XYZ file of C-alpha atoms in Angstrom:
658
model
C 109.501 35.940 69.317
C 109.863 33.328 66.602
C 108.433 32.472 63.242
C 108.664 29.087 61.561
C 107.429 28.725 58.018
C 107.313 25.727 55.741
C 105.806 23.529 58.461
C 102.244 22.412 59.269
C 101.783 25.338 61.626
C 103.184 28.794 62.111
C 104.597 29.367 65.577
C 103.979 32.739 67.176
C 105.600 33.380 70.519
C 103.985 35.413 73.251
C 106.141 36.634 76.136
C 104.675 37.480 79.489
C 104.143 38.909 81.937
C 106.758 41.627 81.652
C 108.135 41.629 78.159
C 109.904 38.353 78.836
C 111.436 35.937 76.419
C 114.133 33.694 77.765
C 116.200 31.465 75.528
C 115.069 30.820 71.984
C 115.250 27.319 70.455
C 118.706 25.963 69.778
C 120.334 27.882 72.598
C 119.922 31.157 70.758
C 118.921 34.033 73.007
C 115.908 35.951 71.721
C 117.722 39.129 72.629
C 120.315 38.374 69.976
C 119.549 39.861 66.620
C 121.254 38.635 63.490
C 120.855 41.850 61.525
C 123.687 44.325 61.093
C 122.204 47.701 61.985
C 124.468 49.615 59.684
C 121.878 50.930 57.185
C 124.030 49.972 54.234
C 123.954 46.290 55.251
C 120.301 45.756 55.951
C 119.828 43.899 52.700
C 122.143 40.994 51.887
C 124.801 41.687 49.265
C 123.687 41.106 45.717
C 119.993 41.383 46.578
C 118.083 44.008 44.705
C 115.052 45.303 46.531
C 112.159 46.274 44.305
C 110.545 49.384 45.777
C 107.877 49.634 43.132
C 104.168 49.396 43.798
C 102.944 50.270 47.241
C 106.465 50.784 48.561
C 107.271 53.806 46.406
C 106.286 56.158 49.202
C 109.132 54.781 51.316
C 111.969 55.496 48.859
C 113.149 58.520 50.787
C 112.400 57.193 54.238
C 115.228 56.074 56.432
C 114.371 52.759 58.074
C 116.738 53.461 60.958
C 113.953 54.187 63.454
C 112.302 50.873 62.579
C 115.445 48.784 63.068
C 116.411 50.603 66.262
C 112.948 49.966 67.699
C 113.218 46.310 66.732
C 116.601 46.094 68.433
C 115.157 47.681 71.590
C 112.342 45.112 71.568
C 114.799 42.228 71.341
C 117.026 43.728 74.009
C 114.052 44.001 76.361
C 113.128 40.386 75.747
C 116.717 39.226 76.095
C 116.862 40.707 79.586
C 113.894 38.715 80.751
C 113.964 35.032 81.607
C 110.235 34.447 82.026
C 108.771 31.388 80.361
C 107.515 31.835 76.809
C 104.215 30.482 75.572
C 104.091 29.499 71.915
C 100.960 30.507 70.057
C 100.436 28.078 67.190
C 98.546 29.197 64.116
C 97.005 26.116 62.565
C 97.353 25.630 58.828
C 93.825 24.589 57.743
C 93.012 21.465 55.770
C 91.667 21.748 52.250
C 88.267 23.436 52.258
C 88.427 24.143 56.004
C 89.421 27.777 55.471
C 86.547 28.369 53.047
C 84.073 26.606 55.340
C 85.175 28.822 58.238
C 84.909 31.884 55.968
C 81.292 31.031 55.077
C 80.469 30.632 58.782
C 82.059 34.022 59.551
C 80.031 35.558 56.712
C 76.822 34.129 58.202
C 76.348 31.682 55.318
C 77.014 28.359 57.029
C 73.574 27.100 55.989
C 74.659 27.059 52.333
C 76.242 23.699 53.124
C 75.764 20.927 55.625
C 72.589 19.432 57.045
C 70.626 22.720 56.997
C 71.610 23.501 53.417
C 68.959 25.488 51.589
C 66.706 25.894 54.642
C 67.321 29.536 55.501
C 65.128 32.254 54.039
C 67.396 34.799 55.765
C 70.414 33.615 53.751
C 68.468 33.864 50.511
C 67.492 37.449 51.366
C 71.123 38.189 52.260
C 72.424 36.756 48.973
C 69.882 38.743 46.963
C 71.502 41.999 48.118
C 75.082 41.116 47.131
C 76.955 42.799 44.291
C 78.336 40.771 41.391
C 81.876 40.741 42.795
C 80.595 39.785 46.247
C 78.559 36.938 44.744
C 81.622 35.758 42.838
C 83.596 35.666 46.112
C 80.856 33.603 47.799
C 80.529 31.238 44.818
C 84.287 30.639 44.780
C 84.298 29.579 48.455
C 81.141 27.469 48.161
C 82.633 25.663 45.153
C 85.761 24.793 47.142
C 83.735 23.557 50.139
C 81.453 21.546 47.837
C 84.379 19.818 46.113
C 85.998 19.055 49.471
C 82.782 17.559 50.841
C 82.408 15.373 47.779
C 85.992 14.154 48.176
C 85.359 13.376 51.832
C 82.061 11.736 50.838
C 80.047 13.544 53.500
C 76.472 12.296 53.699
C 74.522 15.525 54.090
C 73.190 17.583 51.197
C 75.801 19.156 48.928
C 74.350 21.950 46.782
C 75.592 22.784 43.336
C 77.139 26.253 43.498
C 74.932 27.297 40.545
C 71.814 26.497 42.593
C 72.657 28.942 45.374
C 71.800 32.057 43.408
C 69.159 30.424 41.196
C 66.269 31.916 43.146
C 67.595 35.398 42.508
C 68.685 34.635 38.939
C 65.272 33.407 37.836
C 63.633 36.722 38.649
C 66.459 39.171 38.091
C 68.512 37.907 35.183
C 72.021 36.506 34.919
C 74.652 37.284 37.501
C 78.395 37.334 37.854
C 79.038 37.189 34.095
C 78.644 40.907 33.629
C 75.710 40.558 31.259
C 72.805 41.579 33.487
C 72.491 43.332 36.856
C 71.605 41.118 39.781
C 69.938 43.354 42.328
C 69.152 46.670 40.651
C 66.348 47.378 38.194
C 66.836 49.182 34.912
C 66.995 52.955 35.057
C 63.338 53.235 33.988
C 62.256 51.207 37.022
C 64.955 52.281 39.435
C 62.523 53.367 42.178
C 60.408 50.198 42.058
C 60.751 47.252 44.374
C 60.629 43.664 43.133
C 56.892 43.482 43.626
C 56.326 46.520 41.407
C 55.515 48.975 44.187
C 57.285 52.264 44.633
C 60.019 52.357 47.216
C 63.345 53.977 48.104
C 66.254 53.300 45.762
C 69.291 51.473 47.116
C 72.532 51.717 45.144
C 74.450 48.427 44.888
C 77.507 47.330 42.933
C 76.175 46.339 39.508
C 75.968 47.537 35.894
C 74.129 50.651 37.025
C 77.204 51.493 39.063
C 79.412 51.216 35.979
C 77.545 54.092 34.417
C 77.593 55.934 37.736
C 81.368 55.571 37.827
C 81.650 56.865 34.276
C 79.249 59.792 34.764
C 80.248 60.861 38.268
C 82.810 63.672 38.371
C 85.448 62.521 40.830
C 88.825 63.501 42.140
C 91.683 61.067 42.676
C 91.485 62.015 46.341
C 87.724 61.440 46.711
C 86.810 58.194 48.471
C 83.628 56.888 46.854
C 81.594 55.149 49.561
C 78.444 54.758 47.473
C 79.775 52.032 45.179
C 81.288 48.715 46.221
C 85.093 48.931 46.481
C 85.453 45.610 44.651
C 83.163 46.838 41.859
C 85.269 49.988 41.557
C 88.424 47.865 41.373
C 86.871 45.585 38.749
C 85.775 48.548 36.624
C 89.101 50.353 36.939
C 91.384 47.331 36.771
C 92.555 48.004 33.230
C 92.119 51.758 33.420
C 94.803 54.373 33.872
C 92.543 56.066 36.438
C 93.743 53.676 39.107
C 97.437 54.534 38.877
C 99.345 55.291 42.044
C 100.555 58.579 43.343
C 104.298 58.650 42.893
C 106.747 60.513 45.002
C 108.694 60.454 48.220
C 107.364 59.649 51.635
C 107.321 62.975 53.422
C 104.284 63.673 55.574
C 102.947 66.267 53.143
C 103.095 63.905 50.163
C 100.351 61.521 51.281
C 97.181 62.229 49.272
C 94.606 64.382 51.015
C 91.888 61.741 50.784
C 88.429 63.026 51.674
C 84.843 61.825 51.836
C 82.486 63.786 49.557
C 79.475 65.077 51.493
C 76.602 62.585 51.740
C 73.253 64.324 52.169
C 71.784 61.302 53.953
C 74.567 61.470 56.538
C 77.850 59.707 57.211
C 77.597 56.503 59.252
C 80.392 55.851 61.742
C 81.196 52.627 63.572
C 79.076 52.814 66.709
C 76.163 54.583 65.004
C 74.204 51.414 64.184
C 72.266 48.982 66.346
C 73.954 45.603 67.131
C 71.646 43.618 64.828
C 72.602 45.849 61.878
C 76.312 45.795 62.810
C 76.173 41.998 62.572
C 75.026 42.376 58.960
C 77.709 45.031 58.357
C 80.370 42.585 59.592
C 79.235 39.840 57.196
C 79.098 42.254 54.253
C 82.505 43.773 55.099
C 84.094 40.302 55.185
C 82.609 39.369 51.808
C 83.508 42.770 50.321
C 87.127 42.608 51.539
C 87.464 39.089 50.119
C 85.980 40.212 46.799
C 88.365 43.188 46.692
C 91.407 40.987 47.371
C 90.163 38.475 44.757
C 89.820 41.186 42.097
C 93.274 42.595 42.892
C 94.936 39.166 42.894
C 95.941 39.208 46.573
C 95.345 36.078 48.625
C 93.038 36.608 51.594
C 93.328 34.007 54.313
C 92.011 34.269 57.835
C 94.335 32.550 60.272
C 93.183 30.741 63.372
C 95.215 30.463 66.555
C 95.088 27.208 68.468
C 93.801 27.944 71.967
C 96.584 28.128 74.515
C 96.793 28.698 78.231
C 97.184 32.391 79.018
C 97.318 34.492 82.171
C 93.904 34.884 83.764
C 94.727 38.028 85.750
C 97.173 40.920 85.825
C 98.036 43.605 83.278
C 100.674 42.515 80.771
C 100.178 39.384 78.657
C 96.484 39.103 79.563
C 93.888 38.617 76.777
C 92.166 41.915 75.957
C 88.662 40.558 76.624
C 89.680 39.207 80.034
C 91.456 42.454 80.927
C 88.325 44.461 80.121
C 86.193 42.026 82.100
C 88.251 42.623 85.245
C 88.459 46.388 84.544
C 84.675 46.665 84.216
C 84.347 45.395 87.784
C 86.331 48.490 88.827
C 84.846 50.947 86.300
C 81.509 49.697 84.862
C 81.105 50.316 81.143
C 84.786 50.964 80.393
C 85.753 49.908 76.855
C 89.494 50.592 77.015
C 91.869 48.789 79.435
C 92.477 51.007 82.467
C 96.251 50.483 82.366
C 96.287 51.523 78.691
C 94.350 54.701 79.483
C 96.589 55.493 82.458
C 99.850 55.033 80.516
C 98.657 57.427 77.792
C 97.555 59.935 80.438
C 100.932 59.609 82.175
C 102.809 60.325 78.921
C 100.615 63.346 78.190
C 100.773 64.666 81.753
C 104.354 65.891 81.305
C 104.252 67.291 77.779
C 104.045 65.929 74.267
C 106.844 68.274 73.223
C 109.625 66.052 74.594
C 112.128 65.383 71.817
C 112.231 61.747 70.692
C 109.006 60.807 72.484
C 108.149 57.146 71.667
C 111.470 56.759 69.821
C 113.859 57.001 72.806
C 113.360 53.933 75.028
C 113.231 53.921 78.791
C 115.991 52.188 80.728
C 115.324 48.468 80.253
C 115.982 47.395 83.870
C 113.844 50.229 85.214
C 110.998 49.424 82.801
C 111.124 45.787 83.886
C 110.946 46.800 87.545
C 108.043 49.184 86.910
C 106.214 46.456 85.030
C 106.488 44.062 87.966
C 105.470 46.768 90.430
C 102.433 47.686 88.327
C 101.333 44.050 88.266
C 101.379 44.018 92.063
C 100.008 47.472 92.910
C 97.974 48.927 90.012
C 94.556 47.600 91.003
C 95.239 48.238 94.687
C 95.779 51.912 93.861
C 99.115 51.976 95.701
C 101.408 52.373 92.689
C 103.417 55.620 92.816
C 103.162 57.185 89.346
C 105.619 59.926 90.302
C 108.386 57.347 89.886
C 107.522 56.821 86.207
C 109.561 58.905 83.765
C 107.938 59.833 80.458
C 110.145 57.614 78.270
C 109.521 54.711 80.680
C 105.747 55.227 80.356
C 106.075 55.201 76.556
C 108.086 51.961 76.737
C 105.438 50.415 79.015
C 102.697 51.422 76.559
C 104.489 49.707 73.667
C 105.238 46.725 75.903
C 101.534 46.363 76.709
C 100.685 46.227 72.980
C 103.429 43.691 72.203
C 102.638 41.432 75.133
C 98.982 40.862 74.303
C 98.658 37.066 73.831
C 97.269 37.809 70.364
C 98.044 40.880 68.227
C 95.891 43.991 68.677
C 94.825 43.576 65.036
C 94.096 39.859 65.832
C 95.704 36.674 64.544
C 92.813 36.290 62.078
C 93.536 39.558 60.280
C 97.230 40.239 60.984
C 98.316 38.895 57.597
C 95.514 40.791 55.830
C 96.721 44.032 57.458
C 100.288 43.234 56.389
C 99.127 42.424 52.845
C 97.488 45.835 52.424
C 100.929 47.005 51.264
C 100.613 44.716 48.207
C 97.465 46.352 46.820
C 98.123 48.421 43.669
C 96.896 51.893 44.666
C 96.806 53.960 47.806
C 93.061 54.384 47.475
C 92.589 50.589 47.406
C 94.923 50.247 50.391
C 92.763 52.729 52.290
C 89.567 50.915 51.251
C 90.985 47.590 52.487
C 92.043 49.131 55.810
C 88.544 50.584 56.210
C 87.001 47.108 55.855
C 89.614 45.512 58.130
C 88.896 48.001 60.917
C 85.174 47.138 60.654
C 86.060 43.433 60.983
C 88.053 43.812 64.213
C 86.388 42.740 67.468
C 84.935 45.721 69.325
C 87.516 45.662 72.150
C 90.447 45.563 69.707
C 88.929 48.261 67.504
C 88.198 50.603 70.419
C 91.724 50.184 71.833
C 93.287 50.708 68.407
C 91.239 53.894 67.960
C 92.471 55.345 71.251
C 96.061 54.442 70.289
C 95.831 56.111 66.869
C 94.254 59.246 68.343
C 97.111 59.450 70.870
C 99.730 58.983 68.140
C 98.157 61.823 66.153
C 98.401 64.090 69.212
C 102.115 63.232 69.446
C 102.541 64.120 65.748
C 100.705 67.412 66.280
C 103.730 68.502 68.384
C 106.295 67.429 65.768
C 107.907 70.872 65.586
C 109.086 70.389 69.183
C 109.359 66.620 69.646
C 110.774 65.907 66.148
C 108.325 62.996 65.806
C 106.780 63.285 62.358
C 104.194 60.912 60.933
C 107.056 58.983 59.347
C 108.998 58.672 62.615
C 105.992 57.612 64.679
C 104.942 55.023 62.058
C 108.461 53.564 61.944
C 108.602 53.247 65.741
C 105.092 51.824 66.221
C 104.951 49.376 63.278
C 107.238 46.760 64.912
C 105.114 46.845 68.059
C 101.857 46.326 66.167
C 102.796 44.113 63.220
C 105.861 41.960 64.006
C 104.095 39.335 66.043
C 105.199 36.820 63.409
C 108.909 37.118 63.404
C 112.194 38.925 62.937
C 113.666 36.782 65.687
C 114.647 33.465 64.207
C 116.629 34.183 61.056
C 118.801 36.748 59.317
C 117.170 39.659 57.562
C 116.137 38.825 54.029
C 114.658 40.744 51.140
C 111.093 39.610 51.912
C 111.418 40.700 55.540
C 112.785 44.075 54.545
C 109.821 44.474 52.217
C 107.425 43.550 55.033
C 109.127 46.033 57.371
C 108.805 48.838 54.845
C 105.254 47.788 54.016
C 103.978 47.597 57.599
C 105.545 50.992 58.334
C 103.613 52.308 55.352
C 100.375 50.694 56.610
C 100.992 52.274 60.012
C 101.320 55.698 58.362
C 98.002 55.178 56.584
C 96.242 54.130 59.778
C 97.409 57.239 61.634
C 96.924 59.698 58.763
C 93.463 58.504 57.694
C 92.059 57.244 61.007
C 88.900 59.364 60.745
C 88.068 57.767 57.395
C 88.767 54.246 58.662
C 85.958 54.360 61.236
C 83.345 55.165 58.569
C 80.911 52.478 57.394
C 80.703 52.729 53.573
C 77.297 53.867 52.335
C 76.980 50.946 49.908
C 77.179 48.547 52.879
C 74.588 50.556 54.848
C 72.354 50.467 51.754
C 72.764 46.696 51.542
C 71.718 46.442 55.195
C 68.666 48.606 54.437
C 67.795 46.371 51.493
C 68.173 43.217 53.599
C 65.875 44.676 56.255
C 63.312 45.725 53.630
C 63.335 42.292 51.958
C 63.149 40.485 55.311
C 60.202 42.635 56.393
C 58.482 41.987 53.076
C 58.951 38.206 53.401
C 57.781 38.320 57.013
C 54.708 40.348 56.010
C 53.936 37.860 53.249
C 54.025 35.022 55.798
C 51.812 36.944 58.220
C 49.410 37.953 55.457
C 49.138 34.352 54.341
C 48.337 33.252 57.881
C 45.932 36.161 58.304
C 44.104 35.312 55.079
C 43.503 31.800 56.359
C 42.285 33.193 59.651
C 40.017 35.774 57.975
C 38.543 33.140 55.732
C 37.816 30.972 58.748
C 36.235 33.775 60.746
C 34.462 35.335 57.730
C 35.776 38.816 58.502
C 35.505 41.576 56.004
C 38.963 41.823 54.435
C 38.553 45.456 53.502
C 37.789 46.346 57.108
C 40.909 44.471 58.261
C 43.163 46.286 55.794
C 41.702 49.609 56.939
C 42.548 48.733 60.546
C 46.063 47.808 59.464
C 46.765 51.406 58.429
C 49.528 52.895 60.544
C 49.141 56.131 62.551
C 51.841 57.660 60.354
C 49.538 57.429 57.353
C 46.809 59.516 58.972
C 48.238 61.454 61.917
C 51.160 63.242 60.256
C 50.712 65.392 57.117
C 52.860 64.746 54.042
C 56.295 66.397 54.319
C 56.138 66.521 58.125
C 57.874 64.175 60.591
C 57.079 63.658 64.255
C 60.253 63.793 66.421
C 60.234 62.369 69.944
C 62.655 63.538 72.663
C 61.852 61.656 75.890
C 64.994 62.943 77.667
C 64.294 66.635 77.008
C 61.749 69.073 78.431
C 60.019 69.308 75.050
C 59.187 65.657 74.426
C 57.584 65.792 70.979
C 57.434 68.126 68.003
C 56.092 68.037 64.430
C 58.845 69.172 62.057
C 58.196 70.450 58.530
C 60.832 69.067 56.160
C 62.630 71.502 53.877
C 65.482 71.057 51.399
C 68.024 72.595 53.795
C 66.817 71.193 57.135
C 69.578 69.169 58.854
C 69.587 66.801 61.817
C 71.573 69.315 63.875
C 68.910 71.976 63.280
C 66.222 69.717 64.760
C 68.313 68.941 67.846
C 69.016 72.670 68.326
C 65.313 73.469 68.005
C 64.472 71.047 70.827
C 67.253 72.312 73.076
C 66.059 75.921 73.027
C 62.575 74.823 74.116
C 62.316 74.988 77.899
C 58.941 74.135 79.347
C 59.310 73.871 83.081
C 62.179 71.436 83.566
C 65.759 72.698 83.723
C 67.667 71.748 80.589
C 70.481 69.430 81.657
C 71.711 67.993 78.342
C 73.979 69.914 75.981
C 73.993 69.757 72.186
C 77.117 67.566 72.054
C 75.450 65.031 74.376
C 72.299 64.262 72.365
C 71.729 63.116 68.795
C 68.848 62.518 66.429
C 68.263 58.838 65.695
C 66.638 57.159 62.714
C 64.813 54.108 64.095
C 62.962 51.368 62.246
C 61.767 51.159 58.673
C 64.699 49.741 56.705
C 67.292 50.199 59.485
C 67.440 48.958 63.048
C 68.762 52.146 64.598
C 71.190 54.773 63.288
C 72.707 57.797 65.016
C 72.686 60.725 62.586
C 75.500 63.201 62.150
C 74.467 66.840 62.468
C 74.978 67.472 58.751
C 72.372 64.907 57.599
C 69.791 66.470 55.249
C 66.507 65.234 56.671
C 64.354 65.444 53.536
C 66.834 63.263 51.604
C 66.979 60.737 54.441
C 63.184 60.724 54.818
C 62.873 59.797 51.140
C 65.315 56.927 51.730
C 63.431 55.646 54.798
C 59.881 57.088 54.890
C 58.567 54.718 57.579
C 61.271 55.436 60.168
C 60.630 56.973 63.564
C 62.767 59.906 64.732
C 64.015 60.139 68.315
C 66.436 62.504 70.069
C 68.416 60.840 72.860
C 71.925 60.584 74.346
C 74.347 58.322 72.479
C 75.096 55.036 74.173
C 78.746 54.912 75.280
């Protein structure tokens, strides 16, 4: 593995198929490692390492496990003479990075030939918080200046024009003087056209007062207010100071999510069209957060290279899943990955040094080659695989992916989490980064983290604490960029300590990381509401022309437009459909304490002829339509509160899509 900096591109080296490396440039074997593994010599003489900031939690942690794991990785690669394939990360030209960022955020029509044409983009921009708008404006300004320098012929908007449509009707933005998307407290339940509607909380001046008035604990994760807005409001406040102390497992803060009466939304709970909006908002929010905290956020792009098109190790994740789905339709996790975890767990998770003690390198190499030949045929003999060998093969699989599991685009952003000032902000950034990962990478990472937690649960026997597991796994997940081409330096030691710390966070707080923040869900709801309103206005305009032509009575038309919900269901009652159950429909009276789980339970006890085949853990209540595409509700969702947030939704009980 090699890393070259200070040149037009960064070279990442992928080894395949079986952990192979071969000779590094200049005759230097990749198995050689220039670091002295005596702990006292890990930092060059005379170099003082500043452990302040996000590294304070690692003061008491021995880095020995990290360096030993790194040495094992290099030894494995040194024993293999397979050809290496260099993965080049292109350094973008001026403005190219920002242009790509705007495309990723779904805002490519703010520049170029279609500039200013999209109503959808205008609706999207109208829902952004001040800090999010500032992040967009900053990138548009850079792209605009670059286009002017290059003298491109298509329309180049002034950055001030982009938000002008919203500014004219809602007041100033981004200067902190007036809110941009939230009415004053007197009109907080009114929509822009003056009609009553559900209130959506966004990240503006109203949120400043919410932050001041809301009783909160340092360990509460506030998902109702934009993370970047929180950072902006707390930037100069003592509230945001870090937890100090050593790095023992018990010293990490017990972060928790305060109960949300409208339900917690997890990744996988929303329909694809809403997840697309979530992705765009998460990218803008993460960028805004990094901007506020003074940390550079740059997505990196890998130049396409030739990779293996079949096999197990060194195969792109998407391609691996494609071939696995031919064997097991619908599988979302590589079969070899699942099998290796199952093989490790089959013996016992109480084995001392599990994950830390490597398998025998020559045996692991032989097993790897045998798996490549026999795994899909079903002729591989798993009885020959010792537990430590299986653990080594699992780590090898992660390392040998042609691109990192956390992707080339976001690897540096994951590494830079360590530089954020507080642990809460580090957790918030990780939450957004997990949302941004491609589905295959995110699903595989989730299974890995869940497995690592199960290993830690047996720490009394296997001696693998959260600290130990993080130290061992961090080099496998985060060192795609280097530690092979030059002697250890202060910056590399800092990155090692930092990525180990990030790994600890990902394991410890994994349940929080797969939560979609409520403020983002609310922004999606607002986008859907505004889009529906604009669409209705267009239809109404067309209908008015048609009615005028045909001389229809407008009052009669409006009466016919009334929805069944307005007349068929009494106020305070919802109609719940359950097409998969024996009781297919029921009118439910809403009460203050009624929860989604209560409704599901009520349906399940009703048996009218058909044998009940679905269990409670297999079916969920869904909120469909209105201001959301589709959302799977957690059992603790208070239905009256959610109904007030989305009164036009339909309610359906059905199995969750895998």
